[in-house]
């Protein structure tokens, strides 16, 4: 066995994960491949203009690229030269045929498995890094090992990092999960992956944080963890509407609940609903799996998490409508933030995108500003005409009837809100869907302020 590692898929998962793997394992060569030549060129760009924005990522890439981390489109050569292949290709929700709108689209995964099989010149460990339905490893193993000249052992090593904090999550993970078959070669393969995460000289993940399970538990644990987190967000958002109706304050309710050590304080922030590439896709996938196994009540339960989330975005527009005298046509609304959360340029499934579409239907004059997500946002809304994009939030808010804050970028609370107030049409409204601004101070300046769950 050589110590080289290949990762297929140079996206939000493959790129940052392998950069940290390379940093913590200086004596291993790590090669990250993708079919997207533009993405690979960006990873290799001289000025480090990387294809994704993630705090701290540039520094890690700078320290290892060209030393033991390489990016390439030559997948065949890379696979030939290594024994361990991580696969981090995308697994979006399937949009056609059986399971459309719920199941995972596994065509990229299967294409990758077939490619690995064709170019392998020896035994290999294949590591699922993508989030996959339970029992995908069985299908992959069947494809790879059918009439094969070499042995392929398929392990599951789902990734738990969150965007915006990826580097920290990778450097100090709560746990690393590795699922493998309970056979001699399976256990040996799991031990090899444990070594990678332990890092050179044991300086990376402490052994007690590396959890090993069977393959199916590992695959399901990833979907389960995301579903539980998404469920917490939907639960607090469901309570937010009740707070608005009764005079309770959702942040206070969350604080009280969070002090119960059995509940804990994390993931109880009410807001515009969850976005990102994972939660919706993974909950839908869980729903599909439940249905496949005849667990219809369980499927309905998890469907409720998505329904509540969609409702939260519709509710934002309804409240704006009501507060702005039941007509939004031709009013100017400045949307502050388009990314699905702060500290990322990612806009996949962003609540801001859904709200923007609803506002467009109402003929709002929409101006969107975001420090990192303008390029992705423009692409997402390219089919809508009349949407303006403005990097400068002050310019975006000029003459606006309302500011609609959708992403809790750190710079927004620090803006000169008195200046913004002076430049807006009156009455001037701020709808802070993240409850991150000082509402009292804004009211003092003359703003009408709306929050979620207050
Ligand atoms: P992504 O779309 O950013 O990246 C996937 C990359 O795979 C793309 O660059 C694509 O070109 C490449 N690819 C597709 N087919 C290929 C092939 N046959 N050969 C080579 N490259 C190929 O997706 P992502 O956000 O990195 O997610 C990847 C997986 O990781 C998904 O299953 C996702 O659920 C999971 N995941 C993502 C996150 C996250 O925060 N984004 C967190 C945990 C798990
Ligand atoms: C998530 C999981 O956290 C991570 O473990 C997994 O690997 C990938 O999916 P990510 O989607 O990057 O990570 O971000 P996360 O911080 O989980 O936020 C998801 C969404 O929920 C965001 O839109 C965020 O704004 C929202 N959210 C989160 C809330 O509205 N309230 C909260 O209390 C927490």
Coordinates of C-alpha atoms and ligand atoms in Angstrom, one line a residue:
X1 CA 0.0 0.0 0.0
X2 CA 1.3 3.4 -0.8
X3 CA 0.4 6.5 1.2
X4 CA -1.0 8.6 -1.6
X5 CA -4.6 9.8 -1.5
X6 CA -6.9 10.8 -4.2
X7 CA -10.2 12.7 -3.9
X8 CA -12.7 12.8 -6.7
X9 CA -14.8 15.9 -6.5
X10 CA -13.2 19.3 -5.8
X11 CA -16.2 21.1 -4.4
X12 CA -17.1 22.5 -1.0
X13 CA -16.3 19.1 0.6
X14 CA -13.4 17.8 -1.5
X15 CA -11.4 21.0 -1.6
X16 CA -11.3 22.1 2.1
X17 CA -11.2 18.5 3.5
X18 CA -8.3 17.4 1.4
X19 CA -6.4 20.7 2.0
X20 CA -6.6 19.9 5.7
X21 CA -5.8 16.2 5.2
X22 CA -2.7 17.3 3.3
X23 CA -1.7 19.8 6.0
X24 CA -2.0 17.2 8.7
X25 CA -0.3 14.4 6.7
X26 CA 2.8 16.1 5.2
X27 CA 4.3 12.7 4.1
X28 CA 1.3 11.8 2.0
X29 CA 0.7 13.1 -1.5
X30 CA -3.0 14.2 -1.9
X31 CA -4.4 14.7 -5.3
X32 CA -7.9 16.3 -5.8
X33 CA -9.6 15.8 -9.2
X34 CA -12.6 17.1 -10.9
X35 CA -14.2 16.9 -14.3
X36 CA -14.9 20.7 -14.1
X37 CA -11.7 22.2 -15.6
X38 CA -12.7 25.7 -14.6
X39 CA -13.0 24.7 -10.9
X40 CA -9.6 23.0 -11.0
X41 CA -8.0 26.0 -12.7
X42 CA -9.4 28.2 -9.8
X43 CA -8.0 25.8 -7.2
X44 CA -4.6 26.2 -9.0
X45 CA -4.9 29.9 -9.6
X46 CA -1.6 31.8 -9.0
X47 CA -3.4 34.5 -7.0
X48 CA -5.3 31.9 -4.9
X49 CA -8.7 33.0 -6.3
X50 CA -10.2 29.7 -5.1
X51 CA -13.6 28.5 -6.4
X52 CA -15.2 28.8 -3.0
X53 CA -15.1 31.2 -0.1
X54 CA -14.4 29.8 3.3
X55 CA -12.6 31.7 6.1
X56 CA -9.1 30.4 6.6
X57 CA -9.1 28.2 3.5
X58 CA -6.7 30.3 1.5
X59 CA -4.0 30.0 4.2
X60 CA -4.3 26.3 4.4
X61 CA -4.2 25.9 0.6
X62 CA -1.2 28.3 0.4
X63 CA 0.7 26.2 2.9
X64 CA 0.3 22.8 1.1
X65 CA -0.5 23.4 -2.6
X66 CA 2.4 22.2 -4.7
X67 CA 4.1 20.6 -1.7
X68 CA 1.8 17.6 -1.1
X69 CA -1.6 18.9 -2.4
X70 CA -2.3 18.9 -6.1
X71 CA -5.4 19.7 -8.2
X72 CA -5.9 18.1 -11.6
X73 CA -8.5 17.0 -14.2
X74 CA -6.5 13.9 -14.9
X75 CA -8.6 11.5 -12.9
X76 CA -7.2 8.3 -14.6
X77 CA -3.6 9.0 -13.8
X78 CA -4.4 10.1 -10.2
X79 CA -6.4 6.9 -9.5
X80 CA -3.8 4.7 -11.0
X81 CA -1.1 6.1 -8.7
X82 CA -2.9 5.7 -5.3
X83 CA -4.6 3.1 -3.2
X84 CA -7.1 5.2 -1.3
X85 CA -9.8 7.1 -3.2
X86 CA -12.2 9.4 -1.5
X87 CA -15.3 10.2 -3.5
X88 CA -16.8 13.6 -2.8
X89 CA -18.9 14.2 -5.9
X90 CA -22.3 15.9 -5.7
X91 CA -25.4 13.9 -4.9
X92 CA -28.2 16.3 -5.5
X93 CA -31.9 15.5 -5.2
X94 CA -33.1 13.5 -8.2
X95 CA -35.3 15.6 -10.5
X96 CA -36.7 12.9 -12.8
X97 CA -38.3 9.5 -12.8
X98 CA -38.7 7.3 -9.8
X99 CA -38.2 9.3 -6.5
X100 CA -38.1 12.6 -8.3
X101 CA -37.9 15.5 -5.9
X102 CA -36.9 13.3 -3.0
X103 CA -34.3 10.5 -3.8
X104 CA -30.6 11.2 -4.2
X105 CA -29.4 11.4 -7.8
X106 CA -26.6 8.8 -7.7
X107 CA -25.5 9.1 -11.4
X108 CA -22.3 11.0 -10.6
X109 CA -21.4 8.5 -7.9
X110 CA -21.9 5.5 -10.1
X111 CA -20.0 7.2 -13.0
X112 CA -17.2 7.7 -10.6
X113 CA -17.2 4.1 -9.4
X114 CA -17.1 2.8 -13.0
X115 CA -14.2 5.2 -13.8
X116 CA -12.2 4.0 -10.8
X117 CA -12.8 0.4 -11.8
X118 CA -11.5 1.0 -15.4
X119 CA -8.3 2.7 -14.4
X120 CA -7.4 0.7 -11.2
X121 CA -4.2 -1.3 -11.5
X122 CA -4.3 -2.8 -8.0
X123 CA -6.6 -3.2 -4.9
X124 CA -8.2 0.0 -3.6
X125 CA -10.0 1.4 -0.6
X126 CA -13.0 3.5 -1.8
X127 CA -14.2 6.0 0.8
X128 CA -17.7 7.5 0.5
X129 CA -17.3 11.2 1.5
X130 CA -20.5 12.3 -0.2
X131 CA -23.7 12.0 1.7
X132 CA -25.4 8.9 0.4
X133 CA -28.6 6.9 1.0
X134 CA -28.2 3.9 3.3
X135 CA -26.9 0.8 1.5
X136 CA -25.2 2.8 -1.4
X137 CA -21.9 1.1 -0.4
X138 CA -23.5 -2.3 -1.2
X139 CA -24.4 -1.2 -4.7
X140 CA -21.0 0.4 -5.2
X141 CA -19.2 -2.7 -4.0
X142 CA -21.3 -4.8 -6.3
X143 CA -20.4 -2.7 -9.4
X144 CA -16.7 -2.4 -8.4
X145 CA -16.1 -6.0 -7.6
X146 CA -18.1 -7.7 -10.3
X147 CA -15.6 -9.6 -12.5
X148 CA -12.9 -7.3 -11.2
X149 CA -9.2 -8.0 -11.4
X150 CA -8.7 -6.3 -8.0
X151 CA -10.4 -6.0 -4.6
X152 CA -12.3 -2.8 -3.8
X153 CA -13.3 -2.2 -0.2
X154 CA -16.0 0.4 0.2
X155 CA -16.1 2.5 3.4
X156 CA -18.3 5.3 4.5
X157 CA -16.7 8.4 6.0
X158 CA -19.4 11.1 5.9
X159 CA -18.3 14.7 6.5
X160 CA -19.9 16.8 9.2
X161 CA -18.3 20.2 8.5
X162 CA -20.6 23.2 8.2
X163 CA -19.9 25.9 5.6
X164 CA -18.4 29.1 7.0
X165 CA -16.7 27.2 9.8
X166 CA -15.3 24.4 7.6
X167 CA -11.6 24.8 8.5
X168 CA -12.2 24.9 12.2
X169 CA -14.7 22.0 12.0
X170 CA -12.1 20.0 10.1
X171 CA -9.2 20.9 12.4
X172 CA -11.2 20.2 15.6
X173 CA -14.1 17.9 14.7
X174 CA -16.6 16.7 17.3
X175 CA -16.1 13.3 15.8
X176 CA -14.9 11.5 12.6
X177 CA -17.0 8.6 11.5
X178 CA -15.7 5.7 9.6
X179 CA -18.0 2.8 8.7
X180 CA -16.6 -0.4 7.3
X181 CA -17.3 -4.1 6.7
X182 CA -16.6 -6.4 9.7
X183 CA -14.1 -8.6 7.7
X184 CA -10.3 -8.8 8.1
X185 CA -9.8 -6.6 5.0
X186 CA -12.6 -4.3 6.0
X187 CA -11.0 -3.7 9.5
X188 CA -7.6 -3.2 8.0
X189 CA -9.1 -0.6 5.6
X190 CA -10.8 1.2 8.4
X191 CA -7.5 1.3 10.3
X192 CA -5.8 3.0 7.3
X193 CA -8.4 5.7 7.2
X194 CA -8.1 6.1 11.0
X195 CA -4.4 6.7 10.5
X196 CA -5.1 9.6 8.0
X197 CA -7.4 11.3 10.5
X198 CA -4.9 10.8 13.4
X199 CA -2.5 12.8 11.3
X200 CA 1.3 12.6 11.3
X201 CA 2.6 11.8 14.8
X202 CA -1.0 11.7 16.1
X203 CA -1.3 15.5 16.0
X204 CA -4.8 15.7 14.4
X205 CA -8.0 14.0 15.6
X206 CA -7.7 12.3 19.0
X207 CA -8.4 8.5 18.7
X208 CA -11.4 8.7 21.0
X209 CA -13.1 11.1 18.6
X210 CA -12.7 8.7 15.7
X211 CA -15.9 6.6 15.8
X212 CA -16.1 3.3 13.8
X213 CA -19.3 1.6 13.0
X214 CA -20.7 -0.7 10.3
X215 CA -21.2 0.8 6.9
X216 CA -25.0 1.2 7.1
X217 CA -24.9 2.9 10.5
X218 CA -22.3 5.4 9.1
X219 CA -24.4 6.1 6.0
X220 CA -27.6 6.6 8.0
X221 CA -25.9 8.6 10.8
X222 CA -25.1 11.4 8.4
X223 CA -28.6 11.7 7.2
X224 CA -29.9 11.3 10.7
X225 CA -27.7 14.1 12.1
X226 CA -28.7 16.5 9.4
X227 CA -32.4 15.7 9.8
X228 CA -32.2 16.3 13.6
X229 CA -30.4 19.6 13.1
X230 CA -33.0 20.7 10.5
X231 CA -35.8 19.5 12.7
X232 CA -34.5 21.8 15.5
X233 CA -34.5 24.8 13.2
X234 CA -38.1 24.0 12.0
X235 CA -39.2 23.5 15.6
X236 CA -37.9 26.9 16.7
X237 CA -39.4 28.5 13.6
X238 CA -42.8 26.9 14.4
X239 CA -42.6 28.4 17.8
X240 CA -41.6 31.8 16.4
X241 CA -45.0 32.3 14.8
X242 CA -46.7 31.5 18.1
X243 CA -44.4 34.0 19.8
X244 CA -45.5 36.7 17.4
X245 CA -49.1 35.9 18.0
X246 CA -48.8 35.9 21.8
X247 CA -46.2 38.5 22.7
X248 CA -43.6 36.0 23.8
X249 CA -40.0 36.6 22.5
X250 CA -38.5 33.6 20.6
X251 CA -35.0 34.5 21.5
X252 CA -35.9 34.4 25.2
X253 CA -37.8 31.1 24.8
X254 CA -34.8 29.6 23.0
X255 CA -32.5 30.8 25.8
X256 CA -34.6 29.2 28.4
X257 CA -35.0 25.9 26.5
X258 CA -31.2 25.9 25.7
X259 CA -30.2 26.0 29.4
X260 CA -31.8 22.6 29.9
X261 CA -28.7 20.5 29.3
X262 CA -30.8 17.8 27.7
X263 CA -31.9 20.3 25.0
X264 CA -28.7 22.4 24.7
X265 CA -28.4 25.9 23.2
X266 CA -27.2 25.2 19.6
X267 CA -29.5 25.3 16.6
X268 CA -32.3 27.1 18.3
X269 CA -32.0 30.4 16.4
X270 CA -35.2 31.4 14.7
X271 CA -34.8 32.9 11.3
X272 CA -35.8 32.7 7.6
X273 CA -35.5 28.9 7.6
X274 CA -32.6 26.7 6.8
X275 CA -30.8 26.8 3.5
X276 CA -27.7 25.2 2.2
X277 CA -27.0 22.3 0.0
X278 CA -27.5 19.6 2.6
X279 CA -30.5 19.9 5.0
X280 CA -33.3 19.9 2.5
X281 CA -31.7 17.3 0.2
X282 CA -30.9 15.0 3.1
X283 CA -34.3 15.3 4.8
X284 CA -36.0 14.6 1.5
X285 CA -33.7 11.6 1.0
X286 CA -34.7 10.3 4.5
X287 CA -38.3 10.7 3.6
X288 CA -37.8 8.7 0.4
X289 CA -36.0 5.9 2.3
X290 CA -38.8 5.8 4.9
X291 CA -41.3 5.4 2.1
X292 CA -39.3 2.8 0.4
X293 CA -39.3 0.7 3.5
X294 CA -43.0 1.2 4.1
X295 CA -42.6 3.6 7.0
X296 CA -45.2 6.1 5.9
X297 CA -45.8 7.8 9.2
X298 CA -42.1 8.4 9.7
X299 CA -41.9 9.8 6.2
X300 CA -44.8 12.2 6.9
X301 CA -43.1 13.3 10.1
X302 CA -39.9 14.3 8.3
X303 CA -41.8 15.9 5.5
X304 CA -43.2 18.3 8.1
X305 CA -39.7 19.6 8.7
X306 CA -39.5 20.7 5.1
X307 CA -43.1 22.1 5.0
X308 CA -42.4 24.2 8.1
X309 CA -39.3 25.6 6.5
X310 CA -41.0 26.5 3.2
X311 CA -43.8 28.1 5.2
X312 CA -41.3 30.4 7.0
X313 CA -40.3 32.0 3.8
X314 CA -43.9 32.6 2.6
X315 CA -44.6 34.0 6.1
X316 CA -41.8 36.6 5.7
X317 CA -43.4 37.9 2.5
X318 CA -46.9 37.9 4.0
X319 CA -45.7 40.0 6.9
X320 CA -44.0 42.5 4.7
X321 CA -47.2 42.7 2.6
X322 CA -49.3 43.4 5.7
X323 CA -46.8 46.0 7.1
X324 CA -46.4 47.8 3.8
X325 CA -50.1 48.6 3.4
X326 CA -51.1 45.4 1.4
X327 CA -49.3 46.3 -1.7
X328 CA -45.7 45.8 -2.7
X329 CA -45.9 46.7 -6.3
X330 CA -43.2 49.2 -7.4
X331 CA -41.9 49.5 -3.9
X332 CA -38.2 49.3 -3.5
X333 CA -36.9 46.7 -1.1
X334 CA -33.2 46.3 -0.4
X335 CA -32.3 42.8 0.5
X336 CA -29.3 42.6 2.8
X337 CA -27.6 39.3 2.4
X338 CA -28.2 36.5 -0.2
X339 CA -25.9 33.7 1.1
X340 CA -27.7 30.9 3.0
X341 CA -25.7 31.9 6.1
X342 CA -22.9 34.2 7.0
X343 CA -19.3 33.6 6.1
X344 CA -20.0 31.8 2.9
X345 CA -20.6 32.7 -0.7
X346 CA -22.8 29.6 -1.2
X347 CA -26.4 30.3 -2.2
X348 CA -27.7 26.8 -2.7
X349 CA -31.2 26.6 -1.3
X350 CA -30.8 30.0 0.3
X351 CA -34.1 31.3 1.9
X352 CA -33.2 34.6 0.3
X353 CA -33.6 33.1 -3.2
X354 CA -37.1 31.9 -2.4
X355 CA -38.1 35.2 -0.8
X356 CA -36.7 37.1 -3.8
X357 CA -38.8 35.1 -6.2
X358 CA -42.0 35.7 -4.1
X359 CA -41.2 39.4 -4.0
X360 CA -40.6 39.5 -7.8
X361 CA -44.0 38.0 -8.3
X362 CA -45.4 41.0 -6.3
X363 CA -43.6 43.4 -8.7
X364 CA -41.2 44.7 -6.0
X365 CA -38.2 46.7 -7.2
X366 CA -35.6 44.4 -5.6
X367 CA -32.0 45.4 -5.0
X368 CA -29.8 42.7 -3.5
X369 CA -26.5 43.2 -1.7
X370 CA -24.1 40.6 -0.3
X371 CA -20.4 40.7 0.5
X372 CA -19.6 37.3 -0.9
X373 CA -22.6 35.8 -2.7
X374 CA -23.3 38.3 -5.5
X375 CA -21.9 36.1 -8.3
X376 CA -23.7 33.0 -7.3
X377 CA -26.9 35.0 -6.6
X378 CA -26.9 36.6 -10.0
X379 CA -26.6 33.2 -11.6
X380 CA -29.4 31.8 -9.4
X381 CA -31.9 34.6 -10.3
X382 CA -30.7 35.0 -14.0
X383 CA -34.2 34.0 -15.2
X384 CA -35.9 37.0 -13.4
X385 CA -35.7 40.4 -15.0
X386 CA -35.5 43.7 -13.2
X387 CA -33.4 42.5 -10.2
X388 CA -30.6 44.9 -9.3
X389 CA -27.3 43.8 -7.6
X390 CA -25.4 46.4 -5.6
X391 CA -22.2 45.7 -3.6
X392 CA -22.6 48.8 -1.4
X393 CA -25.4 48.4 1.2
X394 CA -25.8 52.1 1.5
X395 CA -26.4 52.5 -2.2
X396 CA -28.8 49.5 -2.1
X397 CA -30.9 51.1 0.6
X398 CA -31.1 54.6 -1.0
X399 CA -34.7 55.5 -1.6
X400 CA -35.9 52.1 -0.5
X401 CA -39.1 51.6 1.4
X402 CA -37.7 48.7 3.3
X403 CA -34.5 46.8 4.1
X404 CA -35.0 43.1 4.4
X405 CA -32.1 41.5 6.2
X406 CA -31.7 37.8 5.1
X407 CA -28.2 36.9 6.1
X408 CA -26.5 37.7 9.5
X409 CA -23.2 39.0 8.0
X410 CA -21.2 40.5 10.9
X411 CA -20.9 43.8 9.1
X412 CA -24.6 44.5 9.0
X413 CA -25.1 45.4 12.7
X414 CA -22.1 47.7 12.4
X415 CA -23.5 49.8 9.5
X416 CA -24.3 53.5 10.0
X417 CA -28.1 52.9 10.3
X418 CA -28.8 56.6 10.9
X419 CA -27.3 57.3 7.4
X420 CA -29.4 54.5 5.9
X421 CA -32.5 55.9 7.6
X422 CA -31.9 59.4 6.1
X423 CA -31.5 58.0 2.6
X424 CA -34.7 55.9 2.6
X425 CA -38.3 56.7 1.7
X426 CA -40.6 57.1 4.7
X427 CA -42.0 55.3 6.5
X428 CA -38.8 53.3 6.5
X429 CA -39.1 49.6 7.5
X430 CA -36.4 47.1 8.5
X431 CA -37.3 43.5 8.6
X432 CA -34.5 41.7 10.4
X433 CA -35.2 38.0 9.7
X434 CA -32.1 37.0 11.7
X435 CA -32.8 39.1 14.8
X436 CA -29.2 40.3 14.7
X437 CA -29.7 44.1 14.7
X438 CA -30.3 46.3 17.7
X439 CA -34.1 46.8 17.2
X440 CA -34.4 49.3 20.0
X441 CA -31.7 51.6 18.6
X442 CA -33.3 51.3 15.1
X443 CA -36.7 52.3 16.5
X444 CA -35.1 55.3 18.2
X445 CA -33.7 56.4 14.8
X446 CA -37.3 56.3 13.4
X447 CA -37.4 52.9 11.7
X448 CA -40.4 50.6 11.9
X449 CA -38.8 47.2 12.8
X450 CA -40.0 43.7 12.2
X451 CA -38.4 40.6 13.7
X452 CA -39.0 36.9 13.6
X453 CA -40.7 35.6 16.7
X454 CA -41.2 38.9 18.4
Ligands
LIG1 P1 -20.1 20.4 -5.1 O1 -21.1 20.4 -6.1 O2 -19.5 21.7 -4.5 O3 -18.8 19.5 -5.5 C1 -18.9 18.3 -6.2 C2 -17.9 18.3 -7.3 O4 -17.9 16.9 -7.9 C3 -18.2 19.2 -8.5 O5 -17.1 20.1 -8.6 C4 -18.3 18.3 -9.7 O6 -17.8 18.8 -10.9 C5 -17.6 17.1 -9.2 N1 -17.9 15.9 -10.0 C6 -19.2 15.4 -10.3 N2 -19.1 14.2 -11.0 C7 -17.8 14.0 -11.1 C8 -17.1 12.9 -11.7 N3 -17.7 11.9 -12.3 N4 -15.7 12.9 -11.7 C9 -15.1 14.0 -11.1 N5 -15.7 15.0 -10.5 C10 -17.0 15.0 -10.5 O7 -20.7 19.5 -3.9 P2 -20.3 19.5 -2.3 O8 -21.0 20.6 -1.6 O9 -18.8 19.5 -2.2 O10 -21.0 18.2 -1.8 C11 -20.4 16.9 -2.2 C12 -21.0 15.9 -1.3 O11 -20.7 16.1 0.0 C13 -22.6 15.8 -1.4 O12 -22.9 14.5 -1.2 C14 -22.9 16.5 -0.1 O13 -24.2 16.1 0.4 C15 -21.8 16.2 0.9 N6 -21.6 17.2 1.9 C16 -21.6 18.5 1.7 C17 -21.4 19.4 2.7 C18 -21.3 20.9 2.4 O14 -21.2 21.6 3.4 N7 -21.3 21.4 1.2 C19 -21.2 19.0 4.0 C20 -21.3 17.6 4.2 C21 -21.5 16.7 3.2
LIG2 C1 -25.0 21.5 7.7 C2 -24.6 20.7 9.0 O1 -24.5 21.6 10.1 C3 -23.2 20.0 8.7 O2 -22.9 19.2 9.9 C4 -23.3 19.2 7.5 O3 -22.1 18.6 7.2 C5 -23.8 20.0 6.3 O4 -25.0 20.6 6.6 P1 -24.4 23.9 6.7 O5 -25.6 23.6 5.8 O6 -23.1 24.2 6.0 O7 -24.1 22.5 7.5 O8 -24.7 25.0 7.7 P2 -25.5 25.1 9.1 O9 -24.7 25.9 10.1 O10 -25.9 23.7 9.6 O11 -26.8 25.9 8.7 C6 -27.8 25.4 7.9 C7 -28.9 26.4 7.8 O12 -29.7 26.5 9.0 C8 -28.5 27.8 7.5 O13 -29.3 28.4 6.6 C9 -28.6 28.5 8.9 O14 -28.8 29.9 8.7 C10 -29.8 27.8 9.4 N1 -29.8 27.8 10.9 C11 -28.9 27.2 11.6 C12 -30.8 28.5 11.5 O15 -31.7 29.1 10.9 N2 -30.9 28.5 12.9 C13 -29.9 27.8 13.7 O16 -30.0 27.9 14.9 C14 -28.9 27.2 13.0

